[in-house]
mmCIF file of C-alpha atoms in Angstrom:
data_model
loop_
_atom_site.group_PDB
_atom_site.id
_atom_site.type_symbol
_atom_site.label_atom_id
_atom_site.label_comp_id
_atom_site.label_asym_id
_atom_site.label_seq_id
_atom_site.Cartn_x
_atom_site.Cartn_y
_atom_site.Cartn_z
ATOM 1 C CA MET A 656 0.000 0.000 0.000
ATOM 2 C CA LYS A 657 2.833 2.369 0.943
ATOM 3 C CA ARG A 658 4.496 1.821 -2.467
ATOM 4 C CA THR A 659 1.160 2.487 -4.192
ATOM 5 C CA ILE A 660 0.690 5.767 -2.347
ATOM 6 C CA ILE A 661 4.234 6.841 -3.180
ATOM 7 C CA GLY A 662 3.635 5.888 -6.808
ATOM 8 C CA PHE A 663 0.505 8.034 -6.992
ATOM 9 C CA ALA A 664 2.346 10.920 -5.361
ATOM 10 C CA ILE A 665 5.177 10.742 -7.896
ATOM 11 C CA ALA A 666 2.735 10.547 -10.795
ATOM 12 C CA ALA A 667 0.732 13.497 -9.460
ATOM 13 C CA ALA A 668 3.872 15.574 -9.043
ATOM 14 C CA PHE A 669 4.928 14.753 -12.605
ATOM 15 C CA LEU A 670 1.554 15.680 -14.075
ATOM 16 C CA ALA A 671 1.472 18.937 -12.116
ATOM 17 C CA SER A 672 4.866 20.029 -13.389
ATOM 18 C CA ALA A 673 4.875 18.710 -16.960
ATOM 19 C CA PRO A 674 3.457 20.730 -19.880
ATOM 20 C CA VAL A 675 0.349 19.137 -21.338
ATOM 21 C CA PHE A 676 0.190 17.684 -24.841
ATOM 22 C CA ALA A 677 -0.207 20.671 -27.130
ATOM 23 C CA GLY A 678 -2.699 19.071 -29.520
ATOM 24 C CA LYS A 679 -2.673 18.570 -33.286
ATOM 25 C CA THR A 680 -4.283 21.920 -34.121
ATOM 26 C CA LEU A 681 -1.764 23.907 -32.089
ATOM 27 C CA ASP A 682 1.086 21.878 -33.601
ATOM 28 C CA SER A 683 -0.269 22.625 -37.072
ATOM 29 C CA ILE A 684 -0.625 26.333 -36.288
ATOM 30 C CA LYS A 685 2.948 26.529 -35.039
ATOM 31 C CA GLN A 686 4.136 24.753 -38.171
ATOM 32 C CA LYS A 687 2.134 27.089 -40.458
ATOM 33 C CA GLY A 688 3.043 30.135 -38.400
ATOM 34 C CA GLN A 689 -0.504 31.477 -38.462
ATOM 35 C CA VAL A 690 -4.037 30.935 -37.195
ATOM 36 C CA ALA A 691 -6.607 30.375 -39.953
ATOM 37 C CA CYS A 692 -9.646 32.301 -38.782
ATOM 38 C CA GLY A 693 -13.015 32.146 -40.528
ATOM 39 C CA VAL A 694 -14.714 35.551 -40.530
ATOM 40 C CA HIS A 695 -17.690 37.327 -42.096
ATOM 41 C CA THR A 696 -17.438 38.545 -45.675
ATOM 42 C CA GLY A 697 -18.043 42.062 -44.389
ATOM 43 C CA LEU A 698 -20.009 43.142 -41.326
ATOM 44 C CA ALA A 699 -18.918 46.454 -39.797
ATOM 45 C CA GLY A 700 -18.068 46.185 -36.119
ATOM 46 C CA PHE A 701 -17.612 42.408 -36.286
ATOM 47 C CA SER A 702 -15.349 41.542 -39.217
ATOM 48 C CA GLN A 703 -14.679 43.745 -42.183
ATOM 49 C CA ALA A 704 -11.672 44.478 -44.409
ATOM 50 C CA ASP A 705 -10.787 48.005 -45.552
ATOM 51 C CA SER A 706 -9.533 48.926 -49.010
ATOM 52 C CA GLN A 707 -5.999 47.965 -47.970
ATOM 53 C CA GLY A 708 -7.091 44.518 -46.828
ATOM 54 C CA ASN A 709 -6.762 45.349 -43.122
ATOM 55 C CA TRP A 710 -9.381 43.513 -41.056
ATOM 56 C CA SER A 711 -11.131 44.956 -38.007
ATOM 57 C CA GLY A 712 -14.055 44.138 -35.711
ATOM 58 C CA ILE A 713 -14.756 42.383 -32.442
ATOM 59 C CA ASP A 714 -14.631 38.946 -34.121
ATOM 60 C CA VAL A 715 -11.337 39.909 -35.755
ATOM 61 C CA ASP A 716 -9.924 41.064 -32.414
ATOM 62 C CA TYR A 717 -10.635 37.629 -30.972
ATOM 63 C CA CYS A 718 -8.619 36.068 -33.830
ATOM 64 C CA LYS A 719 -5.755 38.480 -33.115
ATOM 65 C CA ALA A 720 -5.839 37.708 -29.379
ATOM 66 C CA LEU A 721 -5.698 33.993 -30.125
ATOM 67 C CA ALA A 722 -2.718 34.447 -32.459
ATOM 68 C CA ALA A 723 -0.957 36.589 -29.869
ATOM 69 C CA ALA A 724 -1.555 33.983 -27.151
ATOM 70 C CA VAL A 725 -0.289 31.017 -29.166
ATOM 71 C CA LEU A 726 2.273 32.590 -31.527
ATOM 72 C CA GLY A 727 3.182 35.803 -29.705
ATOM 73 C CA ASP A 728 2.162 37.895 -32.717
ATOM 74 C CA ALA A 729 -1.360 39.213 -33.376
ATOM 75 C CA SER A 730 -0.581 39.730 -37.058
ATOM 76 C CA LYS A 731 -0.137 35.998 -37.641
ATOM 77 C CA VAL A 732 -3.746 35.479 -38.721
ATOM 78 C CA LYS A 733 -5.004 34.249 -42.076
ATOM 79 C CA TYR A 734 -8.502 35.665 -42.476
ATOM 80 C CA VAL A 735 -10.863 33.466 -44.472
ATOM 81 C CA PRO A 736 -14.090 35.331 -45.441
ATOM 82 C CA LEU A 737 -17.043 32.949 -45.359
ATOM 83 C CA THR A 738 -20.739 33.153 -46.148
ATOM 84 C CA ALA A 739 -23.227 31.731 -43.681
ATOM 85 C CA ALA A 740 -23.588 28.627 -45.831
ATOM 86 C CA GLN A 741 -19.819 28.068 -46.082
ATOM 87 C CA ARG A 742 -18.771 28.629 -42.465
ATOM 88 C CA PHE A 743 -19.408 25.235 -40.856
ATOM 89 C CA THR A 744 -18.012 23.222 -43.758
ATOM 90 C CA ALA A 745 -14.840 25.301 -43.632
ATOM 91 C CA LEU A 746 -14.404 24.487 -39.953
ATOM 92 C CA GLN A 747 -15.309 20.807 -40.285
ATOM 93 C CA SER A 748 -12.946 20.276 -43.224
ATOM 94 C CA GLY A 749 -9.948 21.873 -41.507
ATOM 95 C CA GLU A 750 -9.770 24.860 -43.859
ATOM 96 C CA ILE A 751 -9.887 27.085 -40.788
ATOM 97 C CA ASP A 752 -8.695 26.567 -37.200
ATOM 98 C CA VAL A 753 -11.401 28.680 -35.596
ATOM 99 C CA LEU A 754 -14.680 30.219 -36.721
ATOM 100 C CA SER A 755 -15.135 33.775 -35.424
ATOM 101 C CA ARG A 756 -18.037 35.010 -37.500
ATOM 102 C CA ASN A 757 -21.034 36.284 -35.451
ATOM 103 C CA THR A 758 -22.431 32.763 -35.203
ATOM 104 C CA THR A 759 -25.314 31.879 -32.884
ATOM 105 C CA TRP A 760 -24.691 29.110 -30.353
ATOM 106 C CA THR A 761 -27.594 26.638 -30.559
ATOM 107 C CA LEU A 762 -28.190 23.072 -29.412
ATOM 108 C CA THR A 763 -28.474 21.749 -32.968
ATOM 109 C CA ARG A 764 -25.171 23.257 -34.044
ATOM 110 C CA ASP A 765 -23.436 22.237 -30.837
ATOM 111 C CA ALA A 766 -24.683 18.651 -30.932
ATOM 112 C CA SER A 767 -24.739 17.753 -34.618
ATOM 113 C CA LEU A 768 -22.113 19.691 -36.561
ATOM 114 C CA GLY A 769 -18.954 18.340 -34.959
ATOM 115 C CA ILE A 770 -18.017 21.695 -33.455
ATOM 116 C CA ASN A 771 -17.627 23.174 -29.987
ATOM 117 C CA PHE A 772 -18.633 26.734 -29.153
ATOM 118 C CA VAL A 773 -15.977 28.536 -27.154
ATOM 119 C CA GLY A 774 -18.145 31.099 -25.382
ATOM 120 C CA VAL A 775 -20.097 34.258 -26.142
ATOM 121 C CA THR A 776 -18.476 37.401 -27.528
ATOM 122 C CA TYR A 777 -21.781 39.222 -28.091
ATOM 123 C CA TYR A 778 -25.248 38.656 -26.614
ATOM 124 C CA ASP A 779 -27.663 39.661 -29.344
ATOM 125 C CA GLY A 780 -31.271 39.260 -30.476
ATOM 126 C CA GLN A 781 -32.973 39.295 -33.875
ATOM 127 C CA GLY A 782 -34.836 42.398 -35.008
ATOM 128 C CA PHE A 783 -36.301 44.129 -38.057
ATOM 129 C CA LEU A 784 -35.140 47.167 -40.038
ATOM 130 C CA VAL A 785 -37.791 49.186 -41.896
ATOM 131 C CA PRO A 786 -37.874 52.527 -43.743
ATOM 132 C CA VAL A 787 -39.005 55.424 -41.542
ATOM 133 C CA LYS A 788 -41.331 56.540 -44.321
ATOM 134 C CA SER A 789 -43.273 53.252 -43.991
ATOM 135 C CA LYS A 790 -44.434 54.520 -40.568
ATOM 136 C CA VAL A 791 -44.273 50.954 -39.203
ATOM 137 C CA LYS A 792 -43.705 51.142 -35.425
ATOM 138 C CA SER A 793 -43.955 47.475 -34.457
ATOM 139 C CA ALA A 794 -43.091 44.142 -36.031
ATOM 140 C CA LYS A 795 -46.567 42.948 -35.078
ATOM 141 C CA SER A 796 -48.082 45.435 -37.499
ATOM 142 C CA MET A 797 -46.270 44.010 -40.546
ATOM 143 C CA LYS A 798 -48.985 41.516 -41.518
ATOM 144 C CA GLY A 799 -48.290 40.047 -44.974
ATOM 145 C CA ALA A 800 -45.078 42.072 -45.421
ATOM 146 C CA THR A 801 -42.115 40.890 -47.526
ATOM 147 C CA VAL A 802 -38.897 40.509 -45.505
ATOM 148 C CA CYS A 803 -35.401 40.160 -46.967
ATOM 149 C CA VAL A 804 -33.371 37.521 -45.090
ATOM 150 C CA GLN A 805 -30.143 35.548 -45.507
ATOM 151 C CA SER A 806 -30.486 31.799 -45.998
ATOM 152 C CA GLY A 807 -28.655 29.190 -43.922
ATOM 153 C CA THR A 808 -29.041 31.133 -40.695
ATOM 154 C CA THR A 809 -31.119 30.918 -37.542
ATOM 155 C CA THR A 810 -32.553 34.242 -38.677
ATOM 156 C CA GLU A 811 -34.728 32.669 -41.360
ATOM 157 C CA LYS A 812 -36.128 30.057 -38.954
ATOM 158 C CA ASN A 813 -36.735 32.598 -36.175
ATOM 159 C CA MET A 814 -38.720 34.808 -38.536
ATOM 160 C CA THR A 815 -40.856 31.879 -39.675
ATOM 161 C CA ASP A 816 -41.574 30.930 -36.041
ATOM 162 C CA TYR A 817 -42.378 34.521 -35.088
ATOM 163 C CA SER A 818 -44.657 34.972 -38.090
ATOM 164 C CA ARG A 819 -46.550 31.754 -37.327
ATOM 165 C CA ALA A 820 -46.865 32.484 -33.599
ATOM 166 C CA ASN A 821 -48.247 35.965 -34.245
ATOM 167 C CA LYS A 822 -50.255 35.057 -37.389
ATOM 168 C CA LEU A 823 -48.428 37.664 -39.455
ATOM 169 C CA ASP A 824 -48.008 35.704 -42.701
ATOM 170 C CA LEU A 825 -44.628 37.340 -43.315
ATOM 171 C CA LYS A 826 -43.231 36.519 -46.753
ATOM 172 C CA PRO A 827 -39.462 35.787 -46.684
ATOM 173 C CA VAL A 828 -37.370 36.828 -49.692
ATOM 174 C CA VAL A 829 -34.262 34.675 -49.277
ATOM 175 C CA PHE A 830 -30.670 35.326 -50.413
ATOM 176 C CA GLU A 831 -27.501 33.290 -49.855
ATOM 177 C CA LYS A 832 -25.293 36.336 -49.247
ATOM 178 C CA ILE A 833 -26.127 39.102 -46.810
ATOM 179 C CA GLU A 834 -24.959 41.706 -49.319
ATOM 180 C CA ALA A 835 -27.666 40.535 -51.723
ATOM 181 C CA ALA A 836 -30.302 40.593 -48.995
ATOM 182 C CA THR A 837 -29.450 44.111 -47.856
ATOM 183 C CA GLY A 838 -29.136 45.317 -51.441
ATOM 184 C CA ALA A 839 -32.650 44.067 -52.142
ATOM 185 C CA TYR A 840 -34.004 45.791 -49.021
ATOM 186 C CA PHE A 841 -32.409 49.154 -49.779
ATOM 187 C CA SER A 842 -33.627 48.961 -53.399
ATOM 188 C CA GLY A 843 -37.189 48.631 -52.109
ATOM 189 C CA ARG A 844 -37.756 44.996 -53.022
ATOM 190 C CA CYS A 845 -38.743 44.110 -49.423
ATOM 191 C CA ALA A 846 -40.712 46.008 -46.813
ATOM 192 C CA ALA A 847 -38.231 44.995 -44.106
ATOM 193 C CA PHE A 848 -34.845 43.363 -43.535
ATOM 194 C CA THR A 849 -34.183 41.044 -40.607
ATOM 195 C CA THR A 850 -31.040 39.797 -38.885
ATOM 196 C CA ASP A 851 -29.419 40.208 -35.458
ATOM 197 C CA ALA A 852 -29.942 43.698 -34.020
ATOM 198 C CA SER A 853 -26.202 44.396 -34.064
ATOM 199 C CA GLY A 854 -26.151 43.389 -37.735
ATOM 200 C CA LEU A 855 -29.043 45.750 -38.474
ATOM 201 C CA ALA A 856 -27.112 48.633 -36.918
ATOM 202 C CA SER A 857 -24.028 47.677 -38.904
ATOM 203 C CA VAL A 858 -25.866 47.376 -42.215
ATOM 204 C CA ARG A 859 -27.797 50.606 -41.680
ATOM 205 C CA ASN A 860 -24.599 52.515 -40.975
ATOM 206 C CA LYS A 861 -22.637 50.952 -43.827
ATOM 207 C CA GLU A 862 -25.121 50.719 -46.674
ATOM 208 C CA ALA A 863 -27.961 53.200 -46.209
ATOM 209 C CA LYS A 864 -27.639 56.463 -48.155
ATOM 210 C CA ASN A 865 -29.004 58.159 -45.051
ATOM 211 C CA PRO A 866 -29.027 55.921 -41.953
ATOM 212 C CA ALA A 867 -31.637 58.176 -40.340
ATOM 213 C CA ASP A 868 -34.116 57.064 -43.009
ATOM 214 C CA HIS A 869 -34.279 53.580 -41.464
ATOM 215 C CA VAL A 870 -35.363 52.461 -38.012
ATOM 216 C CA ILE A 871 -34.824 49.250 -36.014
ATOM 217 C CA LEU A 872 -38.176 48.122 -34.590
ATOM 218 C CA PRO A 873 -38.323 47.604 -30.804
ATOM 219 C CA GLU A 874 -39.110 43.866 -30.785
ATOM 220 C CA LEU A 875 -36.277 41.359 -30.383
ATOM 221 C CA ILE A 876 -37.738 38.039 -31.478
ATOM 222 C CA SER A 877 -34.971 35.650 -30.389
ATOM 223 C CA LYS A 878 -31.920 35.063 -28.209
ATOM 224 C CA GLU A 879 -28.722 35.178 -30.259
ATOM 225 C CA PRO A 880 -25.598 34.388 -28.222
ATOM 226 C CA LEU A 881 -22.819 34.939 -30.778
ATOM 227 C CA GLY A 882 -19.432 33.356 -30.314
ATOM 228 C CA PRO A 883 -16.422 31.556 -31.797
ATOM 229 C CA ALA A 884 -16.322 27.812 -32.423
ATOM 230 C CA VAL A 885 -13.640 25.188 -33.015
ATOM 231 C CA ARG A 886 -13.660 21.742 -34.566
ATOM 232 C CA ARG A 887 -14.553 18.916 -32.193
ATOM 233 C CA GLY A 888 -11.912 16.289 -31.432
ATOM 234 C CA ASP A 889 -9.032 18.440 -30.214
ATOM 235 C CA ASP A 890 -9.629 19.185 -26.539
ATOM 236 C CA GLU A 891 -6.310 20.994 -26.166
ATOM 237 C CA TRP A 892 -7.148 23.542 -28.886
ATOM 238 C CA PHE A 893 -10.669 23.890 -27.518
ATOM 239 C CA ALA A 894 -9.187 24.761 -24.110
ATOM 240 C CA ILE A 895 -6.859 27.388 -25.603
ATOM 241 C CA ALA A 896 -9.637 29.011 -27.617
ATOM 242 C CA LYS A 897 -11.985 28.980 -24.628
ATOM 243 C CA TRP A 898 -9.562 30.315 -22.042
ATOM 244 C CA THR A 899 -8.267 33.074 -24.315
ATOM 245 C CA LEU A 900 -11.804 34.463 -24.423
ATOM 246 C CA PHE A 901 -12.277 33.961 -20.681
ATOM 247 C CA GLY A 902 -8.940 35.687 -20.061
ATOM 248 C CA LEU A 903 -10.007 38.753 -22.066
ATOM 249 C CA ILE A 904 -13.252 38.973 -20.081
ATOM 250 C CA GLU A 905 -11.559 38.473 -16.719
ATOM 251 C CA SER A 906 -8.885 41.031 -17.608
ATOM 252 C CA GLU A 907 -11.608 43.657 -17.951
ATOM 253 C CA GLU A 908 -13.103 42.636 -14.597
ATOM 254 C CA TYR A 909 -9.738 43.211 -12.896
ATOM 255 C CA GLY A 910 -8.823 46.407 -14.765
ATOM 256 C CA ILE A 911 -6.029 44.992 -16.908
ATOM 257 C CA THR A 912 -5.923 47.046 -20.118
ATOM 258 C CA GLN A 913 -3.873 47.265 -23.284
ATOM 259 C CA ALA A 914 -2.205 50.381 -21.845
ATOM 260 C CA ASN A 915 -1.387 49.091 -18.367
ATOM 261 C CA VAL A 916 -0.840 45.351 -18.836
ATOM 262 C CA ASP A 917 2.965 45.611 -18.672
ATOM 263 C CA LYS A 918 2.790 47.747 -15.529
ATOM 264 C CA MET A 919 0.252 45.391 -13.982
ATOM 265 C CA ALA A 920 2.478 42.424 -14.773
ATOM 266 C CA ALA A 921 5.505 44.108 -13.253
ATOM 267 C CA GLU A 922 4.033 45.742 -10.175
ATOM 268 C CA SER A 923 0.655 44.334 -9.117
ATOM 269 C CA THR A 924 0.487 42.232 -5.982
ATOM 270 C CA ASP A 925 -3.168 41.295 -6.507
ATOM 271 C CA PRO A 926 -3.220 37.461 -6.578
ATOM 272 C CA VAL A 927 -5.744 37.340 -9.439
ATOM 273 C CA ILE A 928 -3.803 39.807 -11.592
ATOM 274 C CA MET A 929 -0.562 37.949 -10.840
ATOM 275 C CA ARG A 930 -2.170 34.730 -12.077
ATOM 276 C CA ILE A 931 -3.599 36.324 -15.236
ATOM 277 C CA THR A 932 -0.262 37.931 -16.114
ATOM 278 C CA GLY A 933 1.722 34.807 -15.304
ATOM 279 C CA LYS A 934 3.673 36.341 -12.439
ATOM 280 C CA SER A 935 2.683 33.611 -9.994
ATOM 281 C CA GLU A 936 1.071 30.427 -11.324
ATOM 282 C CA ASP A 937 2.145 29.268 -14.790
ATOM 283 C CA THR A 938 -1.267 28.673 -16.352
ATOM 284 C CA GLY A 939 0.310 28.831 -19.810
ATOM 285 C CA LYS A 940 2.097 25.528 -19.180
ATOM 286 C CA LEU A 941 -1.257 23.826 -18.628
ATOM 287 C CA LEU A 942 -2.379 24.984 -22.081
ATOM 288 C CA GLY A 943 0.890 24.339 -23.892
ATOM 289 C CA LEU A 944 1.576 28.098 -24.096
ATOM 290 C CA ASP A 945 4.087 30.575 -22.702
ATOM 291 C CA LYS A 946 3.685 31.788 -19.131
ATOM 292 C CA ASP A 947 2.723 35.303 -20.318
ATOM 293 C CA TRP A 948 0.123 34.152 -22.888
ATOM 294 C CA MET A 949 -2.585 36.461 -21.559
ATOM 295 C CA VAL A 950 -0.237 39.456 -21.373
ATOM 296 C CA LYS A 951 0.422 38.982 -25.091
ATOM 297 C CA ALA A 952 -3.282 38.706 -25.867
ATOM 298 C CA VAL A 953 -4.296 41.809 -23.886
ATOM 299 C CA LYS A 954 -1.354 43.791 -25.230
ATOM 300 C CA ALA A 955 -2.533 42.962 -28.752
ATOM 301 C CA VAL A 956 -6.211 43.912 -28.542
ATOM 302 C CA GLY A 957 -6.995 45.095 -25.000
ATOM 303 C CA ASN A 958 -9.475 43.425 -22.665
ATOM 304 C CA TYR A 959 -13.019 42.409 -23.665
ATOM 305 C CA GLY A 960 -14.468 45.797 -22.731
ATOM 306 C CA GLU A 961 -11.901 47.597 -24.885
ATOM 307 C CA MET A 962 -12.721 45.305 -27.807
ATOM 308 C CA PHE A 963 -16.415 46.073 -27.402
ATOM 309 C CA GLU A 964 -16.022 49.840 -27.090
ATOM 310 C CA ARG A 965 -13.582 50.112 -30.001
ATOM 311 C CA ASN A 966 -15.673 48.108 -32.456
ATOM 312 C CA VAL A 967 -19.368 48.364 -31.626
ATOM 313 C CA GLY A 968 -19.739 50.587 -28.538
ATOM 314 C CA PRO A 969 -21.590 53.890 -28.062
ATOM 315 C CA LYS A 970 -18.684 55.943 -29.461
ATOM 316 C CA THR A 971 -18.586 53.991 -32.742
ATOM 317 C CA ALA A 972 -20.784 54.396 -35.811
ATOM 318 C CA LEU A 973 -22.827 51.375 -34.655
ATOM 319 C CA ASN A 974 -23.568 53.087 -31.324
ATOM 320 C CA LEU A 975 -24.528 49.872 -29.499
ATOM 321 C CA PRO A 976 -24.930 49.984 -25.700
ATOM 322 C CA ARG A 977 -23.082 47.466 -23.492
ATOM 323 C CA GLY A 978 -26.409 46.152 -22.173
ATOM 324 C CA LEU A 979 -26.257 42.367 -21.710
ATOM 325 C CA ASN A 980 -22.619 42.448 -22.792
ATOM 326 C CA ASN A 981 -21.551 44.256 -19.656
ATOM 327 C CA GLN A 982 -19.692 42.475 -16.871
ATOM 328 C CA TRP A 983 -21.762 40.326 -14.501
ATOM 329 C CA ASN A 984 -21.125 42.753 -11.631
ATOM 330 C CA LYS A 985 -22.402 45.688 -13.725
ATOM 331 C CA GLY A 986 -25.743 44.230 -14.747
ATOM 332 C CA GLY A 987 -24.571 42.208 -17.734
ATOM 333 C CA LEU A 988 -24.013 38.542 -18.614
ATOM 334 C CA GLN A 989 -20.260 38.489 -19.233
ATOM 335 C CA TYR A 990 -18.909 36.188 -16.545
ATOM 336 C CA ALA A 991 -15.620 34.347 -17.011
ATOM 337 C CA PRO A 992 -14.566 31.336 -14.938
ATOM 338 C CA PRO A 993 -11.446 32.180 -12.925
ATOM 339 C CA ILE A 994 -7.955 31.747 -14.338
ATOM 340 C CA ARG A 995 -6.290 29.754 -11.614
#
């Protein structure tokens, strides 16, 4: 018995000190020297490329944080623009390492597509955009209206359910690409356009000749928790993707910012901050990463709150409030498990 106990003790000590198996996806990323990140074809605030090919948005920032955490360089990202119909196949086939494309986390997708959702980067809900001149004030007054919608999304199904439940007989006009759907709406082909409320704000700001000519109706007809996903079957990569997001959220909770992360790492004696910055426990070793993996991520894009404010917050063209996306101790839903 004594030998058995000693054997367990030795094994436990070894496991506690040894780096974990990195996983095939991380090995592949290190070999390629970049993270292949599936993003939207163009949705302001979430993922959009400018005329120089520079990508920005809250989904893009997550890709950059991941690259910084695993490769030490936020620029080591290969952005792969994907339509709604293409996104899951790209992840399943290995074309991309992570999908960060305003995708709703649902049971069906989680259980049947061979993917794992990492967490939630934006709590959203589906709404309707209509011309102000139509004088429509409520979605429930749109009986028999035509609605432009993108196919292959939860949006189309939500609208059908909402129409049936409220006996509205809404008539969907379906397009594979969101650009085609919005183009049809702004040309007057449909009485309304529907997608997530954040997407409505983005489209209105980007594509309307005069954004003030269009209004988002007050009803939100669904829950849309949007977040990144990885391919199932690589638990090590899943853990890295998940804890990078949690680390960004927890960094905001403890006041670690892009501007002060180096100072925090060097001077803070707060036990939580010391763990996040790798000054005490080496959480990076448990993930197959460097000890300062979260310092690199925060230095690259800031904490979650900074990502939100820079891309979609009240001071941006989208002008979206924090609302449900605030920290749990400020009335929101963003709550990260502790890094320890």
